[in-house]
């Protein structure tokens, strides 16, 4: 991060977002660390099964979903919403009005995550993958999301720059997507559960839409903003981005039902059909990134925000291809019920989405708050830690998962032998998680230090204003201006 | 690290991102069409066209139907065979050849070729005393082993007897059994010479 560039309107826009963004990202950074600590605990249990086994709150069956949900609901979604708020305000050159509402909504969201995680750890999970949060937590989350999305949409409607940029489509769609799928899944699975195999179908549909479609909409929408920024070239091109958008939401929604699902054949077949067609938006995104970056004039130091986003884009392509592979019956026969799936999910959630968000936040937060990153070197170090961490996690588990699947399918190999053969891969993945934990801590450190520095400056300024001699008109003028800026 | 708010420091304007207007490349449209075509073929072959009965690994309603038991006489024979094994096979044998000093054969028996009322009378009312089957004398007694069977089940088992082991005497319908049951109600067990 070399230089903070801003123009006067942009400064006003940034100032209006300061407090909501700090509220969203601060909590997100906290849950990010929580999630990697929980993931570490879960992973250690593979090597030492009696580790923390006496504490019911920390048994594997609770820690593992809690870690997943803390990453998805604790970090990914609020980070994505914060970035979306900033992108709308920047692209539309319109400051956020009534910023107190998003601040309250952000706090509410993080409260919902707290309630949800406590629910899981205390044994009150609903038992549906990615929907484990008990009812109270989900209701708070949905309400908080609606408030944030409403404010983002109001800001979008009030934009001064009327022309739409491709990021707009992706982000607007994402704002509507989540309430739709989250409320539907919660109504049919938690509130008034449907019966029998329909539950599993709704669960798969929800997970596919959240993990693939929602994350892709927000992550790719964000990347499309930053690609031209960093490369100094226009996005290649507007129409291809539109094409990627429509094909993504058209085919992405149908994915998720695994080929081996015990449901009428047309459902998994349709799902595989749609999954294979999502090759189209994935290739379109790859082509856009490739063409935009070719001949780029970017000379950013290694490990800066753009490295995160570039790595995120590569992970997007790879994780999507893994997802598509798992939807093909032949491949799924091997990879289903193995570690290949968790490896893919981690690449999607962390390698693609979280990394993209890190890059975006490292870029925009200093602009919004008005300070350089407190520890820019640590931010760069985080890039390497997170990148190697995610690689050390997914590469062994993906390879090991294929091996595990072939062993499970071989009737001459005992189940225990197939399972034990996974241990070396799992050990490596634990090291990966450790690196991720370190990286996440550095991210949280930067965000918390940033918040602290900003709060300190507020106190300091208030102090100078109070102690300044009263007759100086400039001081009171500055007081008014500062209040205007600081007020939320 | 900076200690002051920098928001009022003037800096170069932050230009918004731009996008080129070049068209969508033709290869990706062709790829989409190709995948749509292949996907449609795959769907056609494997989906069973939204039939709620078709589950993997089966791929169509026709394929499922080919595994279903056949309808009409074939299914009646299969059903009758099952009833026969439960109620009659113990004495008359799965092969219909009967058992020495236990029960006479049914395969090739002239009794199986009699009219339906006479035949139905045996399992419905029993059979006592000396009889001739395929030229040999038997003098045993059979209890009314089929009296508790429903019309459909008895019709099936009689069809089985008349159409198996080389017998070719035609099928028996449930209505015919019903009529026979009514005709013999109240009559004593079939006597050796009464069927004639």
XYZ file of C-alpha atoms in Angstrom:
684
model
C 0.000 0.000 0.000
C 1.932 3.026 -1.192
C -0.276 5.956 -1.452
C -3.760 6.986 -0.517
C -5.423 8.682 -3.424
C -8.626 10.552 -3.032
C -10.567 13.361 -4.475
C -12.728 15.652 -2.459
C -16.035 13.894 -3.239
C -14.369 10.563 -2.735
C -13.179 11.810 0.659
C -16.725 12.627 1.667
C -17.833 9.203 0.454
C -15.080 7.476 2.390
C -15.796 9.419 5.545
C -19.468 8.420 5.466
C -18.469 4.736 5.375
C -15.821 4.835 8.069
C -17.798 3.678 11.087
C -19.991 1.053 9.354
C -16.938 -0.478 7.715
C -14.990 -0.592 10.960
C -17.976 -2.234 12.644
C -18.373 -4.839 9.904
C -14.693 -5.606 9.399
C -13.777 -5.501 13.086
C -16.262 -8.219 13.960
C -15.379 -10.126 10.802
C -11.687 -10.126 11.753
C -12.582 -11.402 15.204
C -14.685 -14.299 13.867
C -11.995 -15.069 11.333
C -9.531 -15.760 14.136
C -12.174 -17.673 16.097
C -12.904 -19.820 13.073
C -9.272 -20.739 12.501
C -8.781 -21.558 16.192
C -11.822 -23.845 16.065
C -10.598 -25.404 12.822
C -7.223 -26.061 14.465
C -8.900 -27.786 17.412
C -10.943 -29.941 15.054
C -7.880 -30.839 13.009
C -5.724 -31.751 16.038
C -8.343 -34.302 17.001
C -7.282 -36.399 14.014
C -3.866 -36.881 15.537
C -4.825 -36.948 19.209
C -8.422 -38.152 19.454
C -8.561 -37.536 23.218
C -7.549 -33.893 22.837
C -10.265 -31.877 24.664
C -12.503 -34.918 24.383
C -13.858 -34.450 27.892
C -15.292 -31.061 27.120
C -18.638 -31.560 25.364
C -18.490 -28.019 23.963
C -15.349 -28.833 22.041
C -16.090 -32.261 20.585
C -15.388 -32.706 16.897
C -19.036 -32.791 15.878
C -19.552 -29.303 17.287
C -16.181 -27.666 16.659
C -16.029 -28.529 12.968
C -19.374 -26.978 11.931
C -18.724 -24.061 14.274
C -15.414 -23.402 12.496
C -17.089 -23.569 9.081
C -19.946 -21.300 10.100
C -17.641 -18.826 11.834
C -15.697 -18.497 8.590
C -18.772 -18.208 6.371
C -21.191 -16.203 8.515
C -18.630 -14.584 10.797
C -16.152 -13.437 8.205
C -17.168 -13.953 4.577
C -20.641 -12.452 4.572
C -20.039 -9.312 6.686
C -16.747 -8.697 4.865
C -18.572 -9.065 1.550
C -21.335 -6.707 2.677
C -18.809 -4.113 3.845
C -16.941 -4.274 0.562
C -20.252 -4.030 -1.319
C -21.255 -0.924 0.668
C -17.943 0.712 -0.142
C -18.048 -0.277 -3.814
C -21.570 1.103 -4.249
C -20.631 4.380 -2.618
C -17.411 4.636 -4.645
C -18.864 3.664 -7.996
C -21.915 5.848 -7.512
C -19.935 8.668 -5.875
C -22.672 8.983 -3.286
C -21.934 9.147 0.444
C -23.841 6.742 2.647
C -26.769 8.468 4.364
C -27.948 7.496 7.841
C -24.837 5.466 8.519
C -26.045 4.696 12.026
C -28.346 1.997 10.646
C -25.600 -0.064 8.995
C -23.523 0.309 12.144
C -26.327 -1.083 14.283
C -27.010 -3.770 11.666
C -23.338 -4.758 11.662
C -23.349 -5.108 15.440
C -26.580 -7.054 15.198
C -25.100 -9.371 12.593
C -22.127 -10.144 14.780
C -24.467 -10.689 17.709
C -26.363 -13.181 15.557
C -23.115 -15.011 14.812
C -22.331 -15.074 18.533
C -25.752 -16.529 19.321
C -25.425 -19.050 16.504
C -21.947 -20.243 17.419
C -22.871 -20.529 21.091
C -25.865 -22.558 19.979
C -23.716 -24.960 17.976
C -21.080 -25.383 20.672
C -23.688 -25.929 23.379
C -25.232 -28.698 21.309
C -28.243 -26.888 19.870
C -27.272 -27.107 16.232
C -30.095 -27.691 13.755
C -28.089 -30.454 12.102
C -28.283 -29.104 8.542
C -24.983 -28.333 6.864
C -24.319 -24.563 6.674
C -27.579 -23.935 8.537
C -26.444 -25.162 11.943
C -27.249 -21.893 13.692
C -30.287 -22.319 15.948
C -33.408 -20.386 15.092
C -32.698 -17.274 17.193
C -29.316 -16.776 15.524
C -30.737 -17.167 12.021
C -33.515 -14.650 12.653
C -31.047 -12.033 13.886
C -28.784 -12.688 10.897
C -31.599 -12.348 8.403
C -32.842 -9.134 9.977
C -29.354 -7.613 10.102
C -28.714 -8.628 6.495
C -31.956 -7.045 5.341
C -31.042 -3.763 7.019
C -27.569 -3.731 5.488
C -28.870 -4.712 2.059
C -31.583 -2.060 2.265
C -29.053 0.631 3.030
C -26.764 -0.583 0.271
C -29.691 -0.491 -2.169
C -30.702 2.998 -1.050
C -27.173 4.145 -1.628
C -27.248 2.424 -5.011
C -30.480 4.182 -5.933
C -29.067 7.553 -4.858
C -25.872 7.183 -6.901
C -24.685 10.351 -8.627
C -22.776 8.484 -11.289
C -25.715 6.858 -13.034
C -23.810 4.574 -15.421
C -23.585 0.985 -14.206
C -20.317 -0.895 -13.912
C -20.305 -4.752 -14.134
C -19.598 -4.982 -10.393
C -23.011 -3.416 -9.805
C -24.905 -6.325 -11.325
C -23.007 -8.908 -9.347
C -23.397 -7.081 -6.049
C -27.048 -6.133 -6.477
C -27.874 -9.732 -7.358
C -25.957 -10.939 -4.305
C -27.857 -8.549 -2.025
C -31.135 -10.144 -3.081
C -29.796 -13.701 -3.364
C -28.981 -14.277 0.277
C -32.331 -13.305 1.854
C -34.087 -15.448 -0.751
C -32.123 -18.643 -0.179
C -31.572 -18.158 3.542
C -35.213 -17.516 4.370
C -36.417 -20.344 2.111
C -34.001 -22.870 3.576
C -34.753 -21.820 7.144
C -38.508 -21.918 6.611
C -38.499 -25.374 5.052
C -35.824 -26.977 7.187
C -35.961 -25.305 10.583
C -39.265 -23.499 11.043
C -41.728 -25.868 9.340
C -39.596 -28.813 8.295
C -40.623 -30.572 5.107
C -40.553 -34.344 5.261
C -38.222 -37.013 4.031
C -35.735 -36.667 1.259
C -36.960 -33.180 0.331
C -34.997 -31.934 3.338
C -31.754 -33.148 1.822
C -32.658 -31.592 -1.524
C -33.311 -28.192 0.046
C -30.098 -28.493 2.043
C -28.041 -29.161 -1.074
C -29.756 -26.402 -3.001
C -29.086 -23.900 -0.229
C -25.447 -24.875 0.246
C -24.799 -24.769 -3.492
C -26.397 -21.359 -3.847
C -24.637 -19.870 -0.856
C -21.179 -21.324 -1.355
C -21.042 -21.157 -5.096
C -23.424 -18.474 -6.330
C -23.415 -15.924 -3.505
C -19.686 -16.058 -2.891
C -18.980 -15.913 -6.624
C -21.310 -12.936 -7.103
C -19.650 -10.903 -4.359
C -16.084 -12.088 -4.925
C -16.114 -11.712 -8.694
C -18.022 -8.429 -8.488
C -15.291 -7.123 -6.210
C -12.490 -8.484 -8.379
C -14.008 -6.803 -11.451
C -13.712 -3.459 -9.679
C -10.099 -4.000 -8.759
C -8.840 -5.620 -11.971
C -8.915 -2.406 -14.017
C -7.751 -0.402 -10.994
C -4.611 -2.395 -10.551
C -3.803 -3.140 -14.151
C -4.426 0.387 -15.384
C -6.427 -1.038 -18.304
C -10.180 -1.160 -18.857
C -12.024 -4.348 -17.948
C -12.053 -6.735 -20.947
C -14.927 -6.486 -21.544
C -18.251 -5.111 -20.389
C -20.263 -7.582 -22.474
C -18.213 -10.601 -21.506
C -18.737 -9.634 -17.867
C -22.484 -9.404 -18.514
C -22.326 -12.811 -20.167
C -20.463 -14.266 -17.176
C -23.059 -12.746 -14.849
C -26.097 -14.204 -16.580
C -24.615 -17.625 -17.142
C -23.465 -17.727 -13.523
C -26.871 -17.026 -12.052
C -28.635 -19.113 -14.685
C -26.619 -22.311 -14.249
C -25.165 -21.817 -10.778
C -28.540 -22.064 -9.017
C -29.166 -25.632 -10.140
C -25.912 -27.055 -8.870
C -25.401 -28.897 -5.633
C -27.259 -32.225 -5.735
C -24.524 -34.883 -5.827
C -24.777 -37.590 -8.515
C -25.076 -40.326 -5.894
C -28.038 -38.701 -4.139
C -30.879 -41.118 -3.321
C -33.512 -38.987 -5.061
C -35.300 -39.389 -8.401
C -32.667 -39.489 -11.116
C -33.691 -36.302 -12.892
C -32.551 -34.126 -9.971
C -28.887 -35.160 -9.829
C -28.812 -35.391 -13.607
C -30.116 -31.840 -13.948
C -27.667 -30.715 -11.294
C -24.708 -32.290 -13.113
C -25.929 -30.731 -16.351
C -25.988 -27.285 -14.736
C -22.648 -27.820 -13.022
C -20.940 -28.669 -16.281
C -22.447 -25.554 -17.835
C -20.958 -23.380 -15.090
C -17.693 -24.015 -16.917
C -18.902 -21.166 -19.131
C -19.014 -18.357 -16.517
C -15.829 -19.673 -14.909
C -13.964 -19.549 -18.212
C -15.467 -16.140 -18.933
C -14.134 -14.808 -15.621
C -10.736 -16.355 -16.339
C -10.716 -14.785 -19.806
C -11.676 -11.382 -18.423
C -8.944 -11.514 -15.790
C -6.359 -12.754 -18.259
C -7.099 -10.170 -20.914
C -7.343 -7.317 -18.447
C -4.037 -8.177 -16.827
C -2.113 -8.798 -20.055
C 0.182 -5.828 -20.538
C -0.715 -4.465 -17.141
C 1.422 -1.613 -15.896
C 1.023 -2.580 -12.278
C 4.222 -2.500 -10.250
C 2.799 -3.205 -6.845
C 5.176 -4.856 -4.353
C 4.680 -8.579 -3.761
C 2.037 -9.333 -1.166
C 0.030 -6.137 -1.676
C -3.759 -6.080 -2.007
C -3.661 -7.077 -5.619
C -1.713 -10.253 -4.936
C -4.583 -11.325 -2.717
C -7.133 -10.640 -5.420
C -5.107 -12.350 -8.129
C -4.670 -15.407 -5.933
C -8.388 -15.265 -5.181
C -9.230 -15.313 -8.882
C -6.987 -18.292 -9.508
C -8.559 -20.101 -6.582
C -11.998 -19.274 -7.960
C -11.219 -20.958 -11.250
C -9.593 -23.981 -9.618
C -12.227 -24.465 -6.915
C -15.037 -24.131 -9.454
C -13.406 -26.725 -11.682
C -13.129 -29.038 -8.659
C -16.812 -28.440 -7.934
C -17.741 -29.236 -11.516
C -15.593 -32.378 -11.434
C -17.426 -33.544 -8.327
C -20.722 -33.184 -10.184
C -19.643 -35.687 -12.862
C -20.911 -39.169 -11.916
C -17.697 -41.013 -12.769
C -15.518 -38.697 -10.697
C -18.059 -38.354 -7.946
C -18.027 -42.126 -7.444
C -14.446 -41.699 -6.249
C -14.492 -38.322 -4.540
C -17.828 -38.430 -2.737
C -17.489 -38.984 1.012
C -13.754 -38.278 0.924
C -11.547 -35.351 1.918
C -11.742 -34.013 -1.612
C -14.972 -32.208 -0.726
C -13.643 -30.307 2.309
C -10.554 -29.364 0.291
C -12.778 -27.878 -2.406
C -14.897 -26.010 0.135
C -11.835 -24.538 1.812
C -10.414 -23.397 -1.511
C -13.728 -21.763 -2.346
C -14.304 -20.096 1.007
C -10.796 -19.165 1.969
C -8.601 -19.393 -1.129
C -11.067 -17.528 -3.306
C -13.453 -15.501 -1.217
C -11.560 -14.636 1.948
C -8.389 -13.835 -0.001
C -10.314 -11.524 -2.342
C -11.846 -9.818 0.679
C -8.436 -9.406 2.372
C -7.120 -7.676 -0.722
C -10.156 -5.429 -1.013
C -10.139 -4.541 2.686
C -6.399 -3.798 2.735
C -7.025 -1.476 -0.185
C -10.175 0.294 0.929
C -9.974 0.464 4.698
C -6.993 2.877 4.813
C -8.883 5.103 2.364
C -12.087 4.961 4.343
C -10.524 5.534 7.734
C -7.919 7.981 6.516
C -4.861 6.208 7.921
C -2.228 4.047 6.383
C -2.300 0.417 7.505
C -0.612 0.270 10.896
C 1.530 -2.727 9.915
C 1.846 -2.901 6.121
C 4.695 -5.409 6.316
C 2.584 -7.782 8.373
C -0.196 -7.438 5.796
C 2.243 -8.606 3.142
C 3.435 -11.403 5.383
C -0.187 -12.430 5.755
C -0.408 -12.946 2.023
C 2.357 -15.530 2.090
C 1.060 -17.215 5.246
C -2.489 -17.439 3.962
C -1.443 -18.542 0.503
C 0.872 -21.310 1.675
C -1.589 -22.203 4.408
C -4.430 -22.734 1.986
C -2.191 -24.619 -0.446
C -0.867 -26.878 2.313
C -4.450 -27.537 3.321
C -6.062 -28.250 0.010
C -3.361 -29.908 -2.095
C -2.745 -32.847 0.286
C -6.432 -33.274 1.049
C -7.443 -33.181 -2.611
C -4.789 -35.725 -3.606
C -5.397 -37.779 -0.479
C -9.135 -37.603 -1.088
C -8.796 -39.178 -4.522
C -6.558 -41.896 -3.088
C -8.988 -42.437 -0.221
C -11.886 -42.732 -2.657
C -10.104 -45.319 -4.780
C -9.252 -47.319 -1.672
C -12.820 -47.131 -0.396
C -14.067 -48.424 -3.732
C -11.638 -51.319 -3.660
C -13.283 -54.261 -1.849
C -9.896 -55.789 -1.040
C -8.850 -52.883 1.175
C -10.261 -52.744 4.683
C -12.079 -49.566 5.679
C -9.696 -48.884 8.564
C -6.696 -49.163 6.250
C -8.200 -46.705 3.793
C -8.904 -44.322 6.669
C -5.492 -44.664 8.247
C -3.798 -43.998 4.931
C -5.241 -40.462 5.139
C -3.220 -39.580 8.247
C -0.100 -38.183 6.531
C -2.321 -35.946 4.380
C -4.260 -34.798 7.416
C -1.023 -33.963 9.243
C 0.075 -31.698 6.401
C -3.323 -30.055 6.348
C -3.000 -29.258 10.058
C 0.210 -27.366 9.297
C -1.722 -25.528 6.593
C -4.385 -24.570 9.120
C -1.693 -23.332 11.483
C -0.327 -21.012 8.806
C -3.862 -19.826 8.077
C -4.361 -19.133 11.772
C -1.181 -17.041 11.860
C -2.189 -15.183 8.715
C -5.667 -14.500 10.055
C -4.202 -13.175 13.309
C -2.064 -10.715 11.364
C -5.157 -9.540 9.499
C -7.053 -9.073 12.754
C -4.052 -7.281 14.244
C -4.045 -4.750 11.414
C -7.792 -4.173 11.617
C -7.824 -3.827 15.393
C -4.765 -1.546 15.381
C -6.439 0.550 12.708
C -9.571 0.888 14.818
C -7.468 1.751 17.817
C -5.456 4.401 16.007
C -8.643 5.944 14.697
C -10.256 5.999 18.123
C -7.123 7.500 19.617
C -7.136 10.246 17.011
C -10.768 11.011 17.876
C -9.937 11.408 21.552
C -6.888 13.478 20.738
C -8.832 15.778 18.469
C -11.624 16.184 20.941
C -8.999 17.026 23.518
C -7.338 19.681 21.333
C -10.698 21.160 20.542
C -11.718 21.340 24.172
C -8.400 22.812 25.307
C -8.118 25.257 22.414
C -8.662 28.948 23.196
C -12.293 29.737 22.543
C -11.954 33.013 20.627
C -10.197 31.362 17.671
C -12.922 30.904 15.054
C -10.937 28.308 13.111
C -11.013 25.939 16.031
C -14.777 25.925 16.365
C -15.112 25.627 12.611
C -12.886 22.614 12.703
C -14.918 21.224 15.583
C -18.051 21.431 13.514
C -16.401 19.844 10.537
C -14.932 17.076 12.609
C -18.206 16.358 14.271
C -19.806 16.172 10.884
C -17.256 13.638 9.847
C -17.247 11.588 12.939
C -20.937 11.567 13.591
C -22.484 8.385 12.357
C 1.905 4.917 11.087
C 0.230 8.258 11.067
C -1.300 10.059 13.970
C -3.508 12.529 12.193
C -6.563 12.323 10.075
C -5.455 12.748 6.511
C -8.857 13.259 4.980
C -8.257 16.883 4.112
C -4.917 16.319 2.406
C -5.475 16.955 -1.275
C -4.551 14.033 -3.428
C -4.912 13.066 -7.096
C -8.482 12.141 -8.042
C -9.386 8.474 -7.872
C -10.737 7.629 -11.299
C -13.488 5.034 -11.398
C -12.791 1.759 -13.177
C -13.630 1.532 -16.851
C -14.695 -1.354 -19.066
C -13.996 -1.892 -22.732
C -16.949 -2.441 -25.053
C -15.531 -5.272 -27.119
C -18.016 -8.034 -27.883
C -18.298 -11.455 -26.324
C -15.782 -13.777 -28.036
C -17.393 -16.272 -30.384
C -15.580 -19.303 -28.918
C -17.345 -18.976 -25.591
C -20.754 -18.795 -27.266
C -19.931 -21.870 -29.335
C -18.707 -23.636 -26.201
C -21.962 -22.777 -24.420
C -24.025 -24.162 -27.272
C -21.920 -27.308 -27.455
C -22.235 -27.917 -23.716
C -25.972 -27.251 -23.861
C -26.283 -29.843 -26.606
C -24.171 -32.452 -24.825
C -25.985 -31.717 -21.583
C -29.354 -32.199 -23.270
C -28.222 -35.551 -24.657
C -26.996 -36.585 -21.217
C -30.260 -35.482 -19.643
C -32.257 -37.381 -22.238
C -30.315 -40.589 -21.597
C -30.173 -40.544 -17.821
C -32.922 -38.443 -16.309
C -35.941 -40.656 -16.898
C -37.651 -37.439 -17.983
C -38.790 -36.297 -14.539
C -40.321 -39.665 -13.689
C -40.494 -39.821 -9.918
C -40.046 -43.596 -9.949
C -36.715 -43.571 -11.784
C -33.672 -43.569 -9.504
C -30.032 -43.994 -10.420
C -28.558 -46.364 -11.590
C -31.698 -46.839 -13.724
C -32.106 -44.302 -16.451
C -35.641 -44.503 -17.808
C -39.159 -45.638 -17.052
C -38.892 -48.219 -19.872
C -35.834 -49.771 -18.323
C -37.624 -49.993 -14.975
C -40.651 -51.607 -16.604
C -38.468 -54.308 -18.115
C -37.532 -55.379 -14.583
C -41.132 -55.440 -13.356
C -43.000 -58.786 -13.100
C -45.049 -59.387 -16.246
C -48.774 -58.812 -16.240
C -51.578 -61.301 -17.210
C -51.000 -65.045 -17.244
C -47.256 -64.799 -16.612
C -47.762 -62.836 -13.416
C -50.589 -65.139 -12.383
C -48.311 -68.146 -12.906
C -45.541 -66.538 -10.862
C -48.011 -65.691 -8.120
C -49.547 -69.152 -8.247
C -46.121 -70.734 -7.992
C -45.509 -68.815 -4.797
C -48.834 -69.878 -3.303
C -48.219 -73.477 -4.408
C -44.857 -73.548 -2.627
C -46.499 -72.374 0.577
C -49.632 -74.503 0.608
C -49.215 -77.528 -1.625
C -45.525 -78.061 -2.424
C -44.753 -79.810 0.837
C -46.753 -82.899 -0.181
C -46.957 -82.689 -3.967
C -43.350 -81.480 -4.386
C -41.951 -78.397 -6.089
C -41.592 -80.474 -9.239
C -45.222 -81.605 -9.076
C -44.145 -85.259 -9.067
C -45.780 -86.013 -5.710
C -44.183 -88.118 -2.976
C -44.471 -91.896 -2.545
C -46.976 -92.790 0.189
C -47.624 -89.076 0.812
C -49.306 -87.509 -2.177
C -49.906 -88.409 -5.823
C -48.246 -86.453 -8.658
C -49.867 -83.422 -10.228
C -47.639 -83.353 -13.310
C -49.493 -85.162 -16.045
C -52.370 -86.014 -13.668
C -55.765 -86.465 -15.297
C -57.302 -84.746 -12.246
C -55.633 -81.522 -13.229
C -57.343 -81.714 -16.619
C -60.858 -82.030 -15.194
C -63.408 -79.217 -15.308
C -62.670 -76.347 -12.985
C -65.408 -77.033 -10.445
C -64.203 -80.593 -9.966
C -60.605 -79.555 -9.661
C -61.362 -76.680 -7.299
C -63.371 -79.019 -5.146
C -60.220 -80.924 -4.077
C -58.353 -78.099 -2.312
C -61.654 -76.532 -1.189
C -63.267 -79.641 0.281
C -60.490 -82.248 0.505
C -60.229 -85.721 -1.064
C -60.536 -89.084 0.677
C -60.332 -92.714 -0.418
C -58.972 -94.754 -3.301
C -58.234 -92.941 -6.548
C -56.259 -93.605 -9.691
C -53.623 -91.171 -10.863
C -51.687 -91.906 -14.049
C -52.632 -95.540 -13.847
C -51.541 -96.074 -10.252
C -53.784 -96.564 -7.222
C -53.642 -94.232 -4.261
C -55.694 -94.583 -1.118
C -54.861 -91.657 1.089
C -56.643 -88.598 2.299
C -56.080 -84.903 1.652
C -57.491 -82.253 3.963
C -59.131 -79.137 2.421
C -55.715 -77.453 2.137
C -56.922 -74.556 -0.010
C -60.159 -73.711 1.797
C -58.674 -70.658 3.464
C -57.251 -69.179 0.238
C -58.902 -66.232 -1.459
C -60.490 -66.700 -4.862
C -57.585 -64.941 -6.548
C -54.964 -66.999 -4.734
C -56.743 -70.274 -5.394
C -57.245 -69.340 -9.037
C -53.519 -68.636 -9.249
C -52.532 -71.904 -7.631
C -54.887 -73.902 -9.866
C -53.509 -72.097 -12.905
C -50.065 -73.089 -11.708
C -51.088 -76.728 -11.452
C -52.780 -76.724 -14.854
C -49.985 -74.895 -16.661
C -46.747 -76.196 -15.084
C -44.565 -79.297 -15.414
C -45.725 -79.932 -18.918
C -49.460 -79.600 -18.097
C -51.361 -77.541 -20.627
C -54.915 -77.250 -19.386
C -55.486 -73.483 -19.492
C -55.705 -70.769 -16.860
C -58.330 -70.433 -14.116
C -59.887 -67.085 -13.263
C -60.934 -65.867 -9.838
C -64.559 -65.713 -11.022
C -64.493 -69.371 -11.963
C -63.170 -70.244 -8.515
C -65.898 -68.152 -6.990
C -68.546 -70.012 -8.958
C -67.013 -73.366 -7.988
C -66.940 -72.364 -4.344
C -70.627 -71.521 -4.493
C -71.473 -74.773 -6.332
C -69.858 -77.019 -3.765
C -70.793 -75.182 -0.619
C -72.405 -77.536 1.878
C -71.322 -80.653 -0.076
C -69.269 -83.313 1.673
C -65.594 -83.847 0.773
C -65.047 -85.003 -2.746
C -65.588 -88.771 -2.976
C -63.394 -90.805 -5.287
C -66.017 -91.247 -7.930
C -67.987 -88.079 -7.542
C -65.998 -85.847 -9.936
C -66.794 -88.024 -12.898
